[in-house]
Coordinates of C-alpha atoms and ligand atoms in Angstrom, one line a residue:
M155 CA 59.0 140.9 124.0
A156 CA 62.3 138.7 123.3
I157 CA 63.6 136.2 121.1
P158 CA 61.9 132.7 121.3
E159 CA 64.5 130.3 123.1
K160 CA 63.8 127.5 120.7
S161 CA 62.2 127.6 116.9
P162 CA 59.0 129.0 117.4
R163 CA 55.5 129.0 116.1
W164 CA 54.1 131.6 114.5
D165 CA 51.5 134.0 115.4
L166 CA 48.7 133.9 113.6
E167 CA 45.9 134.8 116.1
S168 CA 46.4 138.2 115.8
I169 CA 45.2 138.9 112.4
F170 CA 42.2 136.4 112.7
P171 CA 41.9 134.2 116.0
G172 CA 40.6 130.7 115.6
G173 CA 42.4 129.5 112.4
S174 CA 40.4 128.2 109.4
S175 CA 37.0 128.4 111.0
S176 CA 37.4 132.2 112.7
S177 CA 34.2 133.9 112.2
E178 CA 36.0 137.2 112.0
F179 CA 37.9 135.5 108.9
A180 CA 34.5 134.5 107.3
E181 CA 33.1 138.0 108.2
F182 CA 36.2 139.7 106.6
R183 CA 36.0 137.3 103.1
S184 CA 32.2 137.7 102.9
K185 CA 32.8 141.3 102.7
I186 CA 35.4 141.1 99.6
V187 CA 32.9 138.6 98.1
S188 CA 30.1 141.6 98.5
D189 CA 32.5 144.1 97.2
I190 CA 33.5 142.3 94.1
E191 CA 30.0 141.4 93.1
L192 CA 30.0 145.5 93.4
V193 CA 32.7 146.5 91.4
E194 CA 31.6 143.9 89.2
R195 CA 28.3 145.5 88.7
Q196 CA 29.9 149.4 88.8
S197 CA 32.3 148.3 85.9
S198 CA 29.5 146.8 83.6
Q199 CA 27.5 150.1 83.9
L200 CA 30.5 152.3 83.9
P201 CA 30.0 155.1 80.9
R202 CA 32.5 154.2 78.3
K203 CA 33.7 158.2 77.7
L204 CA 35.9 159.7 80.5
D205 CA 34.2 162.9 81.1
S206 CA 33.7 165.7 83.9
T207 CA 30.0 163.8 84.0
T208 CA 31.8 160.2 84.8
Y209 CA 34.8 161.1 86.6
Q210 CA 33.7 160.7 89.7
T211 CA 32.5 157.2 88.8
W212 CA 36.1 156.3 87.1
L213 CA 38.0 157.4 90.1
E214 CA 36.0 155.4 92.9
I215 CA 36.2 152.4 90.8
F216 CA 39.9 152.1 90.4
R217 CA 40.1 153.4 93.8
L218 CA 37.7 150.0 94.9
V219 CA 39.3 147.8 92.6
Q220 CA 43.1 148.6 94.4
D221 CA 41.3 148.1 98.1
V222 CA 39.6 145.1 97.4
E223 CA 42.3 143.5 96.0
M224 CA 44.7 144.2 98.8
R225 CA 42.1 143.0 101.1
L226 CA 42.0 139.6 98.9
H227 CA 45.9 139.1 99.1
Q228 CA 45.5 139.8 102.9
A229 CA 42.9 137.0 103.0
T230 CA 44.9 134.7 100.8
S231 CA 47.7 135.1 102.7
F232 CA 46.4 134.0 105.9
A233 CA 44.3 131.3 104.2
Y234 CA 48.1 130.2 102.6
C235 CA 49.7 130.5 105.8
L236 CA 47.1 127.8 107.7
A237 CA 47.3 125.5 105.0
S238 CA 51.3 125.8 105.0
Q239 CA 51.5 125.1 108.9
D240 CA 49.1 121.7 108.5
I241 CA 48.9 120.2 105.8
S242 CA 45.7 118.2 107.3
D243 CA 43.6 121.6 107.5
E244 CA 41.7 120.5 104.7
R245 CA 39.5 123.9 105.3
A246 CA 42.2 126.1 104.8
R247 CA 43.1 124.3 101.4
I248 CA 39.3 125.1 100.3
L249 CA 39.9 128.5 101.5
V250 CA 43.0 129.3 99.3
E251 CA 41.6 127.8 96.3
E252 CA 38.2 129.5 96.8
N253 CA 40.4 133.1 97.1
A254 CA 42.0 131.9 93.9
V255 CA 38.7 131.9 92.2
L256 CA 37.9 135.5 93.6
H257 CA 41.2 136.7 92.2
A258 CA 40.6 135.5 88.7
R259 CA 36.8 137.4 89.2
L260 CA 39.0 140.6 90.1
E261 CA 41.6 140.2 86.9
Q262 CA 38.6 139.7 84.7
I263 CA 37.3 143.3 86.1
K264 CA 40.8 144.6 85.7
T265 CA 40.9 143.7 82.2
D266 CA 37.9 145.4 81.6
L267 CA 39.1 148.5 83.0
E268 CA 42.4 148.0 80.9
E269 CA 40.2 147.8 77.9
M270 CA 38.4 151.3 78.6
A271 CA 41.3 152.2 79.5
V272 CA 42.7 151.9 75.8
N273 CA 39.6 153.8 74.4
V274 CA 40.4 156.8 76.1
S275 CA 42.7 159.4 74.5
H276 CA 46.2 159.9 75.7
D277 CA 45.4 163.3 77.0
D278 CA 42.2 162.4 79.0
W279 CA 44.0 159.4 80.1
D280 CA 47.4 161.3 81.6
R281 CA 44.9 163.6 83.3
F282 CA 43.1 160.9 85.3
M283 CA 46.2 159.3 86.1
A284 CA 47.3 162.4 87.5
E285 CA 44.6 163.2 89.8
P286 CA 46.1 162.7 93.8
Q287 CA 44.2 159.9 94.3
L288 CA 45.3 157.7 91.7
A289 CA 48.8 159.0 91.0
G290 CA 50.4 156.2 93.2
M291 CA 49.0 153.7 91.0
A292 CA 49.6 155.5 87.9
F293 CA 52.8 153.4 87.0
F294 CA 50.9 149.8 87.1
W295 CA 47.9 150.9 84.9
N296 CA 50.0 153.0 82.5
E297 CA 51.6 149.8 81.9
R298 CA 48.7 147.8 82.0
R299 CA 47.4 150.1 79.3
R300 CA 50.5 150.0 77.1
N301 CA 50.9 146.6 77.2
A302 CA 47.0 146.0 76.2
R303 CA 47.7 148.1 73.2
L304 CA 50.4 145.5 72.2
K305 CA 47.9 142.4 72.1
M306 CA 45.1 141.3 70.1
E307 CA 41.7 143.1 70.0
P308 CA 40.1 142.1 73.7
K309 CA 37.4 139.9 72.3
L310 CA 40.0 137.9 71.1
E311 CA 42.3 138.3 73.9
R312 CA 39.2 137.2 76.2
L313 CA 39.0 133.8 74.2
A314 CA 42.7 133.3 74.3
T315 CA 42.6 133.6 78.3
E316 CA 39.5 131.5 78.4
L317 CA 41.1 128.8 76.2
A318 CA 44.4 128.7 78.1
V319 CA 42.4 127.9 81.3
N320 CA 41.9 124.1 79.8
G321 CA 44.7 124.2 77.2
Y322 CA 47.9 125.9 78.0
H323 CA 47.8 126.2 81.8
A324 CA 46.2 122.3 81.7
W325 CA 49.3 121.2 80.3
N326 CA 51.0 122.8 83.1
R327 CA 48.6 121.0 85.6
L328 CA 49.6 117.7 84.1
Y329 CA 53.5 117.6 84.6
T330 CA 52.8 118.5 88.0
K331 CA 50.7 116.0 88.6
I332 CA 52.9 113.4 86.5
A333 CA 56.1 114.4 88.0
G334 CA 54.3 114.6 91.6
D335 CA 53.2 110.9 90.9
L336 CA 56.9 109.3 90.2
R337 CA 58.3 107.5 92.8
V338 CA 61.4 105.8 92.9
E339 CA 62.8 102.8 95.0
W340 CA 65.7 103.5 97.2
I341 CA 67.9 101.3 99.6
E342 CA 69.8 103.0 102.2
D343 CA 71.2 101.6 105.3
G344 CA 69.8 98.3 104.3
K345 CA 66.0 99.4 104.0
K346 CA 64.0 99.8 100.8
S347 CA 61.5 102.6 100.7
L348 CA 59.6 104.6 97.7
V349 CA 61.0 108.0 97.6
S350 CA 59.5 111.0 95.9
I351 CA 61.6 112.9 93.0
G352 CA 61.8 115.7 95.3
Q353 CA 63.3 113.5 97.8
L354 CA 65.5 111.7 95.2
A355 CA 66.9 115.0 94.3
N356 CA 68.0 116.1 97.8
K357 CA 70.3 112.8 97.7
M358 CA 72.3 114.7 95.2
A359 CA 73.4 117.0 97.8
A360 CA 74.8 114.0 99.9
P361 CA 78.6 113.9 101.2
Q362 CA 79.0 110.4 99.9
R363 CA 79.6 110.4 95.7
E364 CA 78.2 106.7 95.3
I365 CA 75.0 108.1 97.4
R366 CA 74.9 111.2 94.5
Q367 CA 75.5 109.1 91.5
A368 CA 73.1 106.6 92.4
A369 CA 70.7 109.2 93.0
F370 CA 71.5 111.0 89.6
E371 CA 70.9 107.5 88.0
K372 CA 67.6 106.7 89.2
F373 CA 66.7 110.5 88.6
E374 CA 67.5 110.1 84.8
N375 CA 65.7 106.5 85.0
A376 CA 62.6 108.1 86.5
W377 CA 62.1 110.9 84.1
R378 CA 63.6 108.6 81.1
S379 CA 60.4 106.1 81.9
I380 CA 58.1 109.6 81.3
Q381 CA 60.1 111.3 78.9
D382 CA 57.7 110.7 76.1
L383 CA 54.5 112.4 78.1
V384 CA 57.1 115.0 78.9
A385 CA 58.0 116.0 75.5
I386 CA 54.0 115.8 74.4
E387 CA 53.4 118.1 77.3
L388 CA 56.6 120.5 76.7
N389 CA 55.9 120.6 72.8
A390 CA 52.3 121.9 73.0
L391 CA 52.7 124.2 75.7
A392 CA 55.2 125.9 73.7
G393 CA 53.0 125.7 70.5
F394 CA 50.3 127.2 72.3
R395 CA 52.6 130.1 73.3
L396 CA 54.0 130.8 69.7
S397 CA 50.4 130.6 68.2
L398 CA 49.4 133.3 70.7
Y399 CA 52.3 135.5 69.8
K400 CA 52.3 135.1 66.6
A401 CA 48.6 136.5 66.8
R402 CA 49.9 139.0 68.8
K403 CA 52.8 139.5 66.3
W404 CA 55.4 139.3 68.7
D405 CA 58.5 138.2 67.1
S406 CA 60.4 137.0 70.1
P407 CA 59.7 134.2 72.2
T408 CA 61.2 136.1 75.0
F409 CA 59.0 139.2 74.3
E410 CA 56.3 138.8 76.8
A411 CA 58.9 137.4 80.0
F412 CA 60.8 140.7 79.4
L413 CA 57.7 143.0 79.4
M414 CA 56.8 140.9 82.7
A415 CA 60.5 141.5 84.5
R416 CA 60.1 145.5 83.4
V417 CA 63.4 144.8 81.6
K418 CA 64.8 146.0 78.2
P419 CA 66.2 142.7 75.9
E420 CA 69.6 144.5 75.7
T421 CA 69.8 144.5 79.2
I422 CA 69.4 141.0 79.6
N423 CA 71.8 140.2 76.4
A424 CA 74.6 142.6 78.2
M425 CA 74.1 140.7 81.6
W426 CA 74.4 137.2 79.7
N427 CA 77.4 138.2 77.5
A428 CA 79.3 139.5 80.7
V429 CA 78.5 136.3 82.5
A430 CA 79.7 134.2 79.5
S431 CA 83.2 134.8 80.5
V432 CA 82.8 133.0 83.9
R433 CA 83.5 129.5 82.6
E434 CA 87.5 130.1 83.0
A435 CA 87.2 131.2 86.7
M436 CA 84.7 128.7 87.7
A437 CA 86.5 126.3 86.0
R438 CA 89.4 126.7 88.4
Y439 CA 87.0 126.5 91.2
V440 CA 86.1 123.1 90.1
E441 CA 89.3 121.9 90.1
A442 CA 90.3 123.1 93.5
K443 CA 87.2 121.5 94.5
K444 CA 88.0 118.3 93.1
R445 CA 91.1 117.6 94.9
L446 CA 89.1 118.7 98.0
V447 CA 86.3 116.3 97.8
G448 CA 88.3 113.6 96.2
I449 CA 86.9 113.2 92.7
D450 CA 88.6 112.9 89.3
S451 CA 85.6 114.1 87.4
F452 CA 83.1 116.8 87.9
R453 CA 79.5 115.7 86.7
W454 CA 76.1 116.7 86.8
Y455 CA 75.7 115.3 90.6
D456 CA 78.6 116.6 91.8
Q457 CA 77.5 120.4 91.6
L458 CA 75.9 120.2 94.9
A459 CA 78.8 118.3 97.0
P460 CA 79.0 119.7 100.3
I461 CA 82.9 120.4 101.5
G462 CA 84.0 118.5 104.9
T463 CA 80.9 116.5 106.8
S464 CA 80.6 117.6 110.3
E465 CA 78.9 121.1 110.3
K466 CA 78.5 124.0 112.5
K467 CA 75.3 123.9 114.2
Y468 CA 73.4 127.2 115.3
A469 CA 70.6 127.4 117.6
Y470 CA 67.6 129.5 116.8
P471 CA 68.3 132.2 119.2
E472 CA 72.0 132.1 118.2
A473 CA 71.1 132.6 114.7
A474 CA 68.2 135.3 115.1
R475 CA 71.0 137.4 117.5
F476 CA 73.5 137.2 114.9
I477 CA 71.3 138.1 112.1
V478 CA 69.5 140.9 113.8
E479 CA 73.4 142.2 114.7
H480 CA 74.9 142.1 111.5
L481 CA 71.9 143.7 109.4
G482 CA 71.9 146.5 112.0
S483 CA 75.7 146.8 111.5
F484 CA 74.5 147.8 108.1
S485 CA 71.0 149.8 108.9
P486 CA 69.7 150.3 112.5
E487 CA 66.2 149.9 111.0
M488 CA 67.1 146.7 109.3
G489 CA 68.2 145.1 112.5
E490 CA 65.3 146.8 114.6
F491 CA 62.9 145.3 112.3
S492 CA 64.0 141.8 111.9
K493 CA 64.4 141.9 115.9
M494 CA 60.7 143.1 115.8
A495 CA 59.6 140.6 113.2
I496 CA 61.3 137.5 115.3
E497 CA 60.1 139.0 118.7
K498 CA 56.4 139.4 117.5
R499 CA 56.5 136.1 116.0
W500 CA 56.1 136.4 112.5
I501 CA 58.2 133.5 111.8
E502 CA 56.8 130.0 111.9
A503 CA 60.4 127.7 112.5
E504 CA 59.2 124.8 114.7
D505 CA 60.6 121.3 113.6
R506 CA 57.4 119.2 113.4
P507 CA 55.7 117.0 111.3
G508 CA 52.5 117.7 109.2
K509 CA 54.2 121.0 107.8
V510 CA 54.4 121.5 104.0
P511 CA 58.2 121.3 102.9
G512 CA 60.5 124.5 101.7
G513 CA 60.1 128.2 102.7
F514 CA 58.6 131.5 102.1
C515 CA 57.6 134.7 103.1
T516 CA 54.5 136.3 102.7
S517 CA 52.9 139.8 103.3
F518 CA 49.9 141.2 104.8
P519 CA 49.0 144.4 103.1
L520 CA 46.3 145.5 105.1
T521 CA 47.8 145.2 108.5
K522 CA 51.3 146.0 107.3
E523 CA 53.0 142.9 108.5
A524 CA 54.6 139.7 107.2
R525 CA 55.1 136.2 108.1
I526 CA 57.9 133.8 107.3
F527 CA 57.5 130.0 107.0
M528 CA 60.2 127.6 107.1
T529 CA 61.7 124.8 109.5
Y530 CA 64.6 125.3 111.8
S531 CA 66.1 122.5 113.0
G532 CA 70.1 124.5 113.2
N533 CA 71.9 124.1 110.4
Y534 CA 73.9 126.8 108.2
N535 CA 71.4 126.6 105.4
E536 CA 68.3 127.5 107.7
M537 CA 70.1 130.2 109.4
M538 CA 70.6 131.6 105.7
T539 CA 67.1 130.9 104.6
L540 CA 66.1 133.2 107.8
A541 CA 68.3 135.7 106.9
H542 CA 66.9 135.3 103.2
E543 CA 63.1 135.3 104.2
L544 CA 63.8 138.5 106.6
G545 CA 64.9 140.5 103.8
H546 CA 61.6 139.8 101.9
A547 CA 59.7 140.9 104.9
Y548 CA 61.6 143.9 105.3
H549 CA 61.2 144.7 101.7
S550 CA 57.2 144.4 102.0
W551 CA 57.8 146.3 105.3
V552 CA 59.6 149.6 103.0
L553 CA 56.7 149.3 100.8
R554 CA 54.1 149.1 103.5
D555 CA 52.7 153.1 102.9
R556 CA 52.4 153.0 99.6
D557 CA 49.4 152.6 97.1
Y558 CA 49.0 148.7 96.7
Y559 CA 49.4 148.8 93.0
A560 CA 52.8 150.4 93.5
R561 CA 54.3 147.4 96.1
K562 CA 53.8 144.9 92.8
Y563 CA 57.5 144.1 92.0
P564 CA 58.8 142.1 89.0
M565 CA 60.3 138.8 89.4
T566 CA 63.9 140.3 88.5
L567 CA 63.5 142.7 91.3
A568 CA 61.7 140.4 93.9
E569 CA 64.7 138.7 95.2
T570 CA 66.9 142.0 95.6
A571 CA 66.4 142.3 99.4
S572 CA 66.7 138.5 100.4
T573 CA 69.7 138.2 98.4
F574 CA 71.5 141.3 99.9
N575 CA 70.8 140.0 103.2
E576 CA 72.2 136.7 102.6
M577 CA 75.3 138.3 101.5
L578 CA 75.3 140.6 104.5
V579 CA 74.8 137.3 106.9
T580 CA 77.2 135.0 104.5
D581 CA 80.3 137.3 105.1
A582 CA 79.8 138.0 108.6
A583 CA 79.5 133.9 109.2
L584 CA 82.8 133.9 107.3
Q585 CA 84.2 136.4 109.0
S586 CA 83.1 134.8 112.5
V587 CA 85.4 131.5 111.8
T588 CA 89.1 131.5 111.7
S589 CA 90.2 128.3 110.3
S590 CA 90.2 127.2 107.0
D591 CA 88.4 123.9 107.6
D592 CA 85.6 126.4 108.7
K593 CA 86.2 129.0 106.1
L594 CA 86.0 126.2 103.4
P595 CA 82.6 124.9 103.5
L596 CA 80.6 128.5 103.6
L597 CA 82.9 129.6 101.0
D598 CA 82.1 126.7 99.0
K599 CA 78.2 127.5 99.7
K600 CA 79.0 131.1 98.2
L601 CA 80.8 129.6 94.8
Q602 CA 78.1 126.5 94.5
E603 CA 75.7 129.5 94.5
H604 CA 77.3 131.4 91.5
L605 CA 78.2 128.3 89.7
Q606 CA 74.2 127.7 89.8
M607 CA 73.5 131.0 88.6
F608 CA 76.2 131.2 86.0
C609 CA 76.0 128.0 84.3
N610 CA 73.1 126.4 85.4
I611 CA 70.5 129.1 85.0
R612 CA 72.5 130.3 81.9
C613 CA 72.1 127.1 80.4
R614 CA 68.2 126.8 80.7
Y615 CA 67.8 130.2 78.9
L616 CA 70.3 128.9 76.3
F617 CA 68.1 126.3 76.0
E618 CA 64.6 127.9 76.2
T619 CA 65.5 130.2 73.4
K620 CA 67.0 127.5 71.1
F621 CA 64.0 125.4 72.0
Y622 CA 61.7 128.3 71.1
E623 CA 63.3 129.1 67.6
A624 CA 63.5 125.3 66.9
R625 CA 59.6 125.0 67.6
K626 CA 58.1 127.3 65.6
K627 CA 59.2 125.0 62.4
G628 CA 57.6 122.2 64.6
P629 CA 57.4 119.9 67.4
L630 CA 61.1 118.3 68.7
S631 CA 61.7 114.8 68.9
I632 CA 63.1 113.4 72.4
D633 CA 66.6 113.1 70.8
N634 CA 66.3 116.7 69.7
L635 CA 65.4 117.9 73.0
N636 CA 68.3 115.7 74.5
D637 CA 70.6 117.1 71.7
L638 CA 69.6 120.6 72.3
M639 CA 70.4 120.5 76.3
V640 CA 73.3 118.9 76.3
E641 CA 74.5 121.5 73.7
A642 CA 73.1 124.4 76.1
Q643 CA 75.0 122.5 78.6
R644 CA 78.5 122.4 77.0
E645 CA 78.2 125.9 76.2
A646 CA 77.4 127.2 79.6
Y647 CA 79.7 125.0 81.6
G648 CA 82.3 124.9 78.8
E649 CA 85.5 122.4 80.6
I650 CA 83.8 122.3 83.8
L651 CA 81.5 119.4 83.1
A652 CA 83.3 115.8 82.3
D653 CA 82.2 114.4 78.7
D654 CA 79.9 112.0 80.6
G655 CA 78.6 114.5 83.3
Y656 CA 75.9 116.3 81.6
H657 CA 72.2 115.8 82.4
P658 CA 70.3 115.5 78.9
L659 CA 66.9 115.1 80.4
F660 CA 67.1 118.0 82.2
W661 CA 64.4 119.7 79.7
A662 CA 62.0 117.0 81.8
S663 CA 63.3 117.4 84.8
K664 CA 63.3 120.8 85.6
L665 CA 60.0 122.4 86.2
H666 CA 60.4 125.4 85.5
F667 CA 60.0 124.9 81.4
S668 CA 56.7 124.0 82.2
E669 CA 55.6 126.4 83.9
T670 CA 52.8 128.7 82.3
S671 CA 52.3 131.6 84.7
V672 CA 55.7 133.1 84.3
P673 CA 57.4 132.3 80.7
F674 CA 61.4 132.0 80.8
Y675 CA 61.3 132.0 84.4
N676 CA 65.3 131.8 84.4
F677 CA 67.2 135.1 83.7
P678 CA 65.3 136.7 86.7
Y679 CA 67.3 134.6 89.0
T680 CA 71.0 135.4 87.5
F681 CA 69.7 139.1 87.2
G682 CA 68.4 139.1 90.8
H683 CA 71.7 137.6 92.3
L684 CA 73.9 140.2 90.1
F685 CA 71.7 143.0 91.0
A686 CA 72.1 142.4 94.8
G687 CA 75.4 141.6 94.4
A688 CA 76.6 145.3 92.8
I689 CA 74.3 146.5 95.6
Y690 CA 76.1 144.8 98.0
R691 CA 79.5 146.0 96.7
L692 CA 78.3 149.8 97.3
A693 CA 76.8 149.1 100.5
K694 CA 80.1 147.7 101.6
N695 CA 82.4 150.4 100.1
R696 CA 80.3 153.2 101.3
G697 CA 79.1 151.8 104.5
K698 CA 75.9 153.0 106.7
Q699 CA 75.4 156.0 104.8
F700 CA 74.4 153.9 102.1
A701 CA 71.4 152.2 104.3
S702 CA 69.0 154.9 103.4
A703 CA 69.9 154.9 99.4
Y704 CA 69.2 151.1 99.5
R705 CA 66.0 151.7 101.1
D706 CA 64.8 154.3 98.8
L707 CA 65.9 152.2 95.8
L708 CA 63.6 149.2 97.5
Y709 CA 60.8 151.7 97.9
D710 CA 60.9 152.2 94.1
T711 CA 61.2 148.5 92.9
G712 CA 56.9 148.5 92.4
S713 CA 56.8 151.6 90.5
M714 CA 59.6 151.4 87.8
T715 CA 61.3 149.8 85.0
C716 CA 64.4 147.7 85.9
E717 CA 66.8 150.6 83.9
D718 CA 65.0 153.0 85.2
L719 CA 65.6 152.2 89.1
A720 CA 69.3 151.5 88.7
K721 CA 69.9 154.5 86.9
K722 CA 68.0 156.6 89.8
H723 CA 69.6 155.3 92.8
L724 CA 72.8 153.7 91.3
G725 CA 73.4 156.0 89.2
A726 CA 74.4 153.0 87.2
D727 CA 73.3 151.9 83.5
I728 CA 72.6 148.4 83.4
S729 CA 71.8 147.9 79.9
S730 CA 75.6 148.4 79.3
E731 CA 77.8 145.3 79.3
R732 CA 80.2 147.1 81.7
F733 CA 77.5 146.9 84.5
W734 CA 77.3 143.2 84.3
T735 CA 80.8 142.7 84.0
E736 CA 81.7 144.8 86.8
A737 CA 79.3 143.0 88.9
V738 CA 80.7 139.2 87.8
E739 CA 84.2 140.3 88.3
N740 CA 82.8 141.1 92.2
A741 CA 81.3 137.8 92.6
L742 CA 84.6 136.1 91.2
E743 CA 86.5 137.6 93.7
D744 CA 85.2 134.4 96.0
V745 CA 87.1 132.2 93.5
E746 CA 90.3 133.5 94.2
T747 CA 89.3 133.8 98.5
F748 CA 88.4 130.0 97.9
L749 CA 91.8 128.9 96.0
R750 CA 93.7 131.1 98.6
F751 CA 92.1 128.8 101.7
T752 CA 92.6 125.4 99.7
Q753 CA 96.5 126.2 99.4
A754 CA 96.7 127.1 102.9
Ligands
LIG1025 ZN1 63.6 134.4 97.8

């Protein structure tokens, strides 16, 4: 086996041969379906009492549910990979949807089991979870049982879940549809075309300011044309969530988000307090950047402006070898793993039409593999995407022998390994170039990321917390929403953005505010960025001997709270502001380096 000489297609045949018409895959799925039917039957007949006469039946059901879910994950990953590599593969798309239905049935079974768990005494339950065959999934079930006790009675929760399908989640589907249908007329090189809102957003990263500005103005106009619809959707969605929280007696709009993220509110507050101090340092970076790119004021659409126009190219084999070498210099295991993933063609990187946009990594828990999807055409960002996704793959590799339910990590920890890889490879890339012409664009990309994490994500969090507080009193008008957003941007960016440089309609354009599967989908980004940065700092200071500690930390990401994980593996108290202040200061060293090179 060798590293492919050009951007490769991945190997899915070794998982199931024959693509979406694979008979092996069909057989695998029908066994999942019959097993789901079996557990549905068994769990509906399960005696509610957990004693010596029912012990074995309970145990078998809990084992079987986990096993079926793992196989369903395997099947969903396969169908998802097929659908992503070829948008015309109708059969694959249907398979993805059918799997989602199976997943919902499995969720229902888990909710039933959770309800039964709540009715068992603490002592009986603890004894049950200490059973060697269940101990590996104890954290998962203990958490579900504890959270269930914080909710309404099961009958009401069941109704709420059902109403949410055509209420709460329907608002998100409606948003996705109207945002997806937005088209804008765009003229470039004398050619007129209709572009999607996503394509338009990409133009805000153009080197020419006229293009960025024109794109932004069209972007704001497009969102303004549907602002009344989005305002209705967002107010309704938030109203639904608040009513549900009120019925559960949850005072804080962030309560559920923190519960899902396995993090304490004081930890997130400590993090934001530390982040609030970055504005002055980030403003110095922005001042220097303004001079470099020749602009006199910094506006929303300048955040992704690149430095320099010509970029160094990295051919696929060159990028692959570079990543393997530098990951391996920290941890031989990480290097070998990445080499294996590349050589076994776990990566779909070919640049061809008919693929979905974007990149992802998905795991195949049954066969203990992963697949990475991206398009590799040779630029620096793509090399970083490859390093990033290989981090996700390594994370699932480290977890591969654990119980399936101990591999499910929260959003806050999901980006630890991917960000860590990116930091390692970014630093190696920076060291591989010598002139400031080559270094500055790379440093700038790091700083753009800091600006995103510290200011952009913080403004989303500030807006969302204030919006939910205000929404308790009633729906907000478009003007209210715009004002609240500008206020949040002013607080998060300070002097960085010019007075005429805000994006008032960000509440409409950012899909995360309308996301219903993950509430408050913002703070996990900043958490992950700083947490991975703190780990990376330790790796730099302690070198290779830290590699096994890092591995051990990843191993526990699916079976601990964020606080316990940091305490156990880093000896750190992440609920204290000190931890975050240090992490922020680490990141701000990049500002000093950037300033040094701009002066050179
Ligand atoms: Zn990621």
